[in-house]
Structure formats: C-alpha cells, structure tokens
Amino acid sequence: MSDPEKNATDPELRARLDSLSSALRQTAKAEEAEAKASGDDKALSGALSSGLRAAADLTGGVIAGALIGYLGDRWLGTSPFLLIAFLAVGTIAGFRSVYRLGARPTVERTRQAPKD
C-alpha cells in the first residue's frame, strides 16, 4: 500500500480540504444565483414568444381567409360573398389556433440537487 503524501501532515491536509470545500460552496452558490436569474429571463422570453405566436396565428388566419375570399370573388364574380365567408372561416381558424396554443399544458422544470 502506498502512503499519502509524506511531506503533508494531517492538519495541513484538513486545512486544504476545508479551503477546497468552502471554494466549492461559493462556486455552487454563484451558479445557483446565476441559474435563478437566467430562469426569470427564460420565463419572460417564453411568455413573449407564446404571445407573439398567438398574435401571428390569429392575424395569419384572418389575412389568409380574406385573401382566399377576395381571390375567389374575383375569379367567380361573386363580389362580397366569398370574402365574407372566408374571412369568417379564417377568423375561426385563427381563434382555434390561439385556443390550442393556450390549452397546451405547461412544463414546469425543476432542478434536482445532486445526491452526495
């Protein structure tokens, strides 16, 4: 069997171990604070992303319905009827998309501490 460092005494090794342990605790606290701060930013950006997607889905549905209705009216010569019908269909599709986005379950991520 090999002996531990022959030059280091037990109190010196304990002091080094305590110093390393305190440095690790400080680093862990700093990382935890940084993760908490970035978690708030991620939550805000996720909410902003969902809101912008909902607005884009609703607007896209209305614009697509209006465009299809307008082009159908020009092609068939049935002036406002297809525009009104497809505008309603596009609006319903947009609201359905927003509803599906809002009804989606949210995922809560929890960070687990490592086991000793």
XYZ file of N, CA and C in Angstrom:
348
model
N 0.831 -1.177 0.000
C 0.000 0.000 0.000
C 0.869 1.230 0.000
N 0.372 2.230 -0.680
C 1.148 3.465 -0.717
C 0.647 4.412 0.363
N 1.540 5.117 0.953
C 1.196 6.085 1.988
C 0.791 7.389 1.325
N -0.084 8.190 1.981
C -0.379 9.524 1.451
C 0.900 10.352 1.455
N 0.794 11.525 0.922
C 1.976 12.388 0.817
C 2.723 12.413 2.140
N 3.981 12.097 2.060
C 4.770 12.037 3.282
C 5.151 13.422 3.779
N 5.126 14.389 2.895
C 5.508 15.743 3.284
C 4.368 16.495 3.965
N 3.127 16.113 3.688
C 1.988 16.829 4.254
C 1.535 16.153 5.538
N 1.227 16.961 6.525
C 0.726 16.426 7.786
C -0.797 16.438 7.766
N -1.395 15.742 8.678
C -2.848 15.644 8.726
C -3.529 17.012 8.889
N -3.070 17.900 9.762
C -3.710 19.215 9.877
C -3.593 20.033 8.584
N -2.490 19.909 7.885
C -2.331 20.640 6.616
C -3.327 20.122 5.582
N -3.481 18.813 5.539
C -4.438 18.234 4.602
C -5.867 18.647 4.947
N -6.198 18.686 6.234
C -7.527 19.125 6.670
C -7.772 20.588 6.271
N -6.766 21.427 6.421
C -6.891 22.836 6.055
C -7.119 22.976 4.551
N -6.383 22.206 3.767
C -6.571 22.250 2.308
C -7.954 21.753 1.918
N -8.405 20.702 2.583
C -9.735 20.152 2.311
C -10.826 21.159 2.664
N -10.697 21.811 3.819
C -11.670 22.827 4.214
C -11.676 24.000 3.247
N -10.497 24.406 2.797
C -10.396 25.503 1.833
C -11.074 25.127 0.521
N -10.845 23.918 0.061
C -11.472 23.449 -1.176
C -12.986 23.349 -1.013
N -13.446 22.859 0.121
C -14.882 22.744 0.367
C -15.565 24.103 0.370
N -14.951 25.104 0.988
C -15.555 26.441 1.015
C -15.557 27.059 -0.380
N -14.505 26.810 -1.150
C -14.471 27.327 -2.524
C -15.560 26.673 -3.374
N -15.782 25.395 -3.185
C -16.834 24.705 -3.923
C -18.218 25.217 -3.539
N -18.437 25.481 -2.250
C -19.717 26.022 -1.808
C -19.974 27.397 -2.406
N -18.952 28.248 -2.433
C -19.097 29.579 -3.014
C -19.406 29.488 -4.501
N -18.741 28.592 -5.204
C -18.996 28.422 -6.634
C -20.411 27.906 -6.871
N -20.858 26.971 -6.051
C -22.216 26.438 -6.192
C -23.260 27.523 -5.947
N -23.040 28.382 -4.936
C -23.971 29.479 -4.661
C -24.010 30.457 -5.821
N -22.847 30.764 -6.401
C -22.797 31.690 -7.534
C -23.519 31.104 -8.744
N -23.333 29.815 -9.015
C -24.017 29.176 -10.135
C -25.519 29.121 -9.910
N -25.928 28.881 -8.675
C -27.361 28.824 -8.365
C -28.011 30.193 -8.567
N -27.331 31.251 -8.137
C -27.866 32.606 -8.321
C -27.939 32.946 -9.807
N -26.936 32.543 -10.557
C -26.934 32.806 -12.000
C -28.044 32.032 -12.698
N -28.257 30.780 -12.307
C -29.320 29.970 -12.904
C -30.693 30.547 -12.580
N -30.850 31.057 -11.360
C -32.127 31.645 -10.965
C -32.411 32.910 -11.777
N -31.390 33.733 -11.984
C -31.561 34.954 -12.761
C -31.865 34.631 -14.218
N -31.182 33.661 -14.780
C -31.448 33.317 -16.174
C -32.786 32.609 -16.302
N -33.250 31.945 -15.253
C -34.561 31.304 -15.281
C -35.674 32.324 -15.422
N -35.545 33.475 -14.767
C -36.526 34.548 -14.899
C -36.534 35.075 -16.327
N -35.364 35.227 -16.930
C -35.276 35.698 -18.304
C -35.886 34.696 -19.265
N -35.664 33.407 -19.020
C -36.226 32.380 -19.886
C -37.743 32.359 -19.792
N -38.280 32.559 -18.605
C -39.725 32.576 -18.434
C -40.335 33.759 -19.181
N -39.690 34.911 -19.090
C -40.183 36.096 -19.781
C -40.106 35.910 -21.290
N -39.004 35.376 -21.777
C -38.882 35.186 -23.221
C -39.850 34.122 -23.713
N -40.126 33.099 -22.895
C -41.103 32.083 -23.282
C -42.505 32.664 -23.369
N -42.867 33.522 -22.430
C -44.181 34.156 -22.445
C -44.307 35.103 -23.628
N -43.246 35.847 -23.900
C -43.261 36.760 -25.037
C -43.373 35.989 -26.343
N -42.664 34.885 -26.434
C -42.725 34.046 -27.628
C -44.129 33.494 -27.842
N -44.758 33.024 -26.777
C -46.120 32.492 -26.893
C -47.111 33.579 -27.297
N -46.956 34.761 -26.736
C -47.848 35.864 -27.081
C -47.709 36.296 -28.526
N -46.472 36.389 -28.996
C -46.265 36.775 -30.390
C -46.759 35.697 -31.345
N -46.597 34.438 -30.961
C -47.092 33.357 -31.811
C -48.614 33.392 -31.884
N -49.274 33.652 -30.759
C -50.738 33.735 -30.748
C -51.214 34.879 -31.642
N -50.549 36.022 -31.550
C -50.925 37.159 -32.394
C -50.696 36.847 -33.867
N -49.595 36.191 -34.188
C -49.305 35.850 -35.578
C -50.295 34.815 -36.109
N -50.669 33.833 -35.288
C -51.645 32.832 -35.721
C -53.000 33.467 -36.012
N -53.426 34.339 -35.129
C -54.720 34.994 -35.328
C -54.698 35.892 -36.556
N -53.671 36.707 -36.684
C -53.583 37.617 -37.835
C -53.424 36.845 -39.133
N -52.617 35.793 -39.098
C -52.421 34.990 -40.303
C -53.705 34.326 -40.753
N -54.501 33.831 -39.823
C -55.777 33.217 -40.186
C -56.733 34.212 -40.821
N -56.810 35.397 -40.260
C -57.709 36.418 -40.794
C -57.237 36.870 -42.177
N -55.940 37.112 -42.323
C -55.414 37.581 -43.613
C -55.546 36.492 -44.676
N -55.231 35.254 -44.320
C -55.353 34.160 -45.291
C -56.805 33.989 -45.731
N -57.746 34.040 -44.797
C -59.162 33.927 -45.151
C -59.622 35.068 -46.045
N -59.204 36.276 -45.716
C -59.586 37.427 -46.526
C -58.990 37.325 -47.930
N -57.756 36.897 -48.035
C -57.103 36.782 -49.340
C -57.768 35.698 -50.194
N -58.051 34.556 -49.605
C -58.728 33.487 -50.355
C -60.118 33.938 -50.794
N -60.849 34.595 -49.901
C -62.178 35.097 -50.252
C -62.136 36.147 -51.346
N -61.193 37.064 -51.268
C -61.072 38.117 -52.284
C -60.739 37.521 -53.649
N -59.762 36.612 -53.676
C -59.381 35.999 -54.953
C -60.504 35.125 -55.497
N -61.219 34.424 -54.619
C -62.374 33.626 -55.069
C -63.476 34.501 -55.630
N -63.722 35.653 -55.020
C -64.729 36.586 -55.523
C -64.334 37.140 -56.887
N -63.080 37.467 -57.064
C -62.628 37.986 -58.365
C -62.728 36.919 -59.442
N -62.415 35.683 -59.101
C -62.421 34.606 -60.082
C -63.851 34.220 -60.488
N -64.762 34.157 -59.481
C -66.132 33.731 -59.753
C -67.096 34.893 -59.976
N -66.670 36.098 -59.649
C -67.525 37.270 -59.841
C -68.654 37.365 -58.823
N -68.470 36.839 -57.651
C -69.495 36.882 -56.602
C -69.041 37.851 -55.516
N -69.036 39.104 -55.848
C -68.378 40.164 -55.108
C -68.155 39.949 -53.615
N -69.031 40.274 -52.687
C -68.568 40.196 -51.296
C -68.814 38.858 -50.610
N -69.485 37.924 -51.261
C -69.939 36.722 -50.552
C -68.789 35.816 -50.106
N -67.887 35.469 -51.002
C -66.774 34.608 -50.621
C -65.806 35.313 -49.670
N -65.649 36.631 -49.867
C -64.789 37.391 -48.964
C -65.310 37.303 -47.538
N -66.592 37.503 -47.366
C -67.192 37.441 -46.031
C -67.107 36.022 -45.464
N -67.419 35.031 -46.304
C -67.409 33.645 -45.835
C -66.005 33.207 -45.425
N -65.025 33.467 -46.287
C -63.672 33.026 -45.958
C -63.024 33.892 -44.878
N -63.443 35.130 -44.750
C -62.970 35.953 -43.641
C -63.443 35.357 -42.314
N -64.690 34.890 -42.281
C -65.210 34.237 -41.072
C -64.474 32.923 -40.817
N -64.234 32.140 -41.877
C -63.524 30.873 -41.716
C -62.092 31.126 -41.218
N -61.418 32.120 -41.787
C -60.056 32.453 -41.356
C -60.011 32.939 -39.916
N -61.003 33.710 -39.517
C -61.066 34.189 -38.142
C -61.287 33.021 -37.176
N -62.181 32.118 -37.546
C -62.425 30.947 -36.705
C -61.159 30.094 -36.615
N -60.468 29.906 -37.737
C -59.228 29.117 -37.736
C -58.156 29.790 -36.870
N -58.073 31.112 -36.937
C -57.104 31.841 -36.114
C -57.399 31.705 -34.631
N -58.671 31.853 -34.255
C -59.035 31.694 -32.846
C -58.835 30.257 -32.372
N -59.090 29.284 -33.251
C -58.866 27.883 -32.887
C -57.384 27.639 -32.627
N -56.545 28.209 -33.453
C -55.103 28.049 -33.263
C -54.643 28.690 -31.954
N -55.165 29.860 -31.645
C -54.821 30.531 -30.391
C -55.329 29.723 -29.206
N -56.519 29.155 -29.328
C -57.053 28.328 -28.252
C -56.178 27.101 -28.026
N -55.772 26.449 -29.099
C -54.919 25.267 -28.974
C -53.577 25.628 -28.354
N -53.056 26.799 -28.674
C -51.796 27.240 -28.084
C -51.964 27.490 -26.585
N -53.072 28.089 -26.205
C -53.315 28.371 -24.793
C -53.687 27.152 -23.985
N -54.293 26.152 -24.618
C -54.723 24.950 -23.902
C -53.596 23.947 -23.740
N -52.478 24.200 -24.370
C -51.343 23.282 -24.272
C -50.821 23.273 -22.841
N -50.552 22.081 -22.283
C -50.065 22.035 -20.892
C -48.671 22.642 -20.785
N -48.445 23.306 -19.686
C -47.134 23.907 -19.462
C -46.237 22.907 -18.760
N -44.966 22.988 -19.039
C -43.994 22.084 -18.447
C -43.212 22.867 -17.404
N -43.269 22.388 -16.161
C -42.513 23.042 -15.098
C -41.254 22.232 -14.859
N -40.141 22.857 -15.077
C -38.867 22.158 -14.912
C -38.324 22.452 -13.529
N -37.988 21.392 -12.841
C -37.379 21.551 -11.526
C -35.974 21.013 -11.586
N -35.091 21.717 -10.962
C -33.695 21.305 -10.946
C -33.448 20.505 -9.677
N -32.955 19.301 -9.854
C -32.709 18.438 -8.707
C -31.275 18.601 -8.258
N -31.100 18.599 -6.953
C -29.751 18.702 -6.385
C -29.066 17.350 -6.513
N -27.765 17.350 -6.790
C -27.057 16.079 -6.894
C -26.994 15.386 -5.531
N -27.047 14.060 -5.591
C -27.002 13.279 -4.352
C -25.560 13.134 -3.904
N -25.361 13.194 -2.597
C -23.998 13.055 -2.040
C -23.642 11.607 -1.880
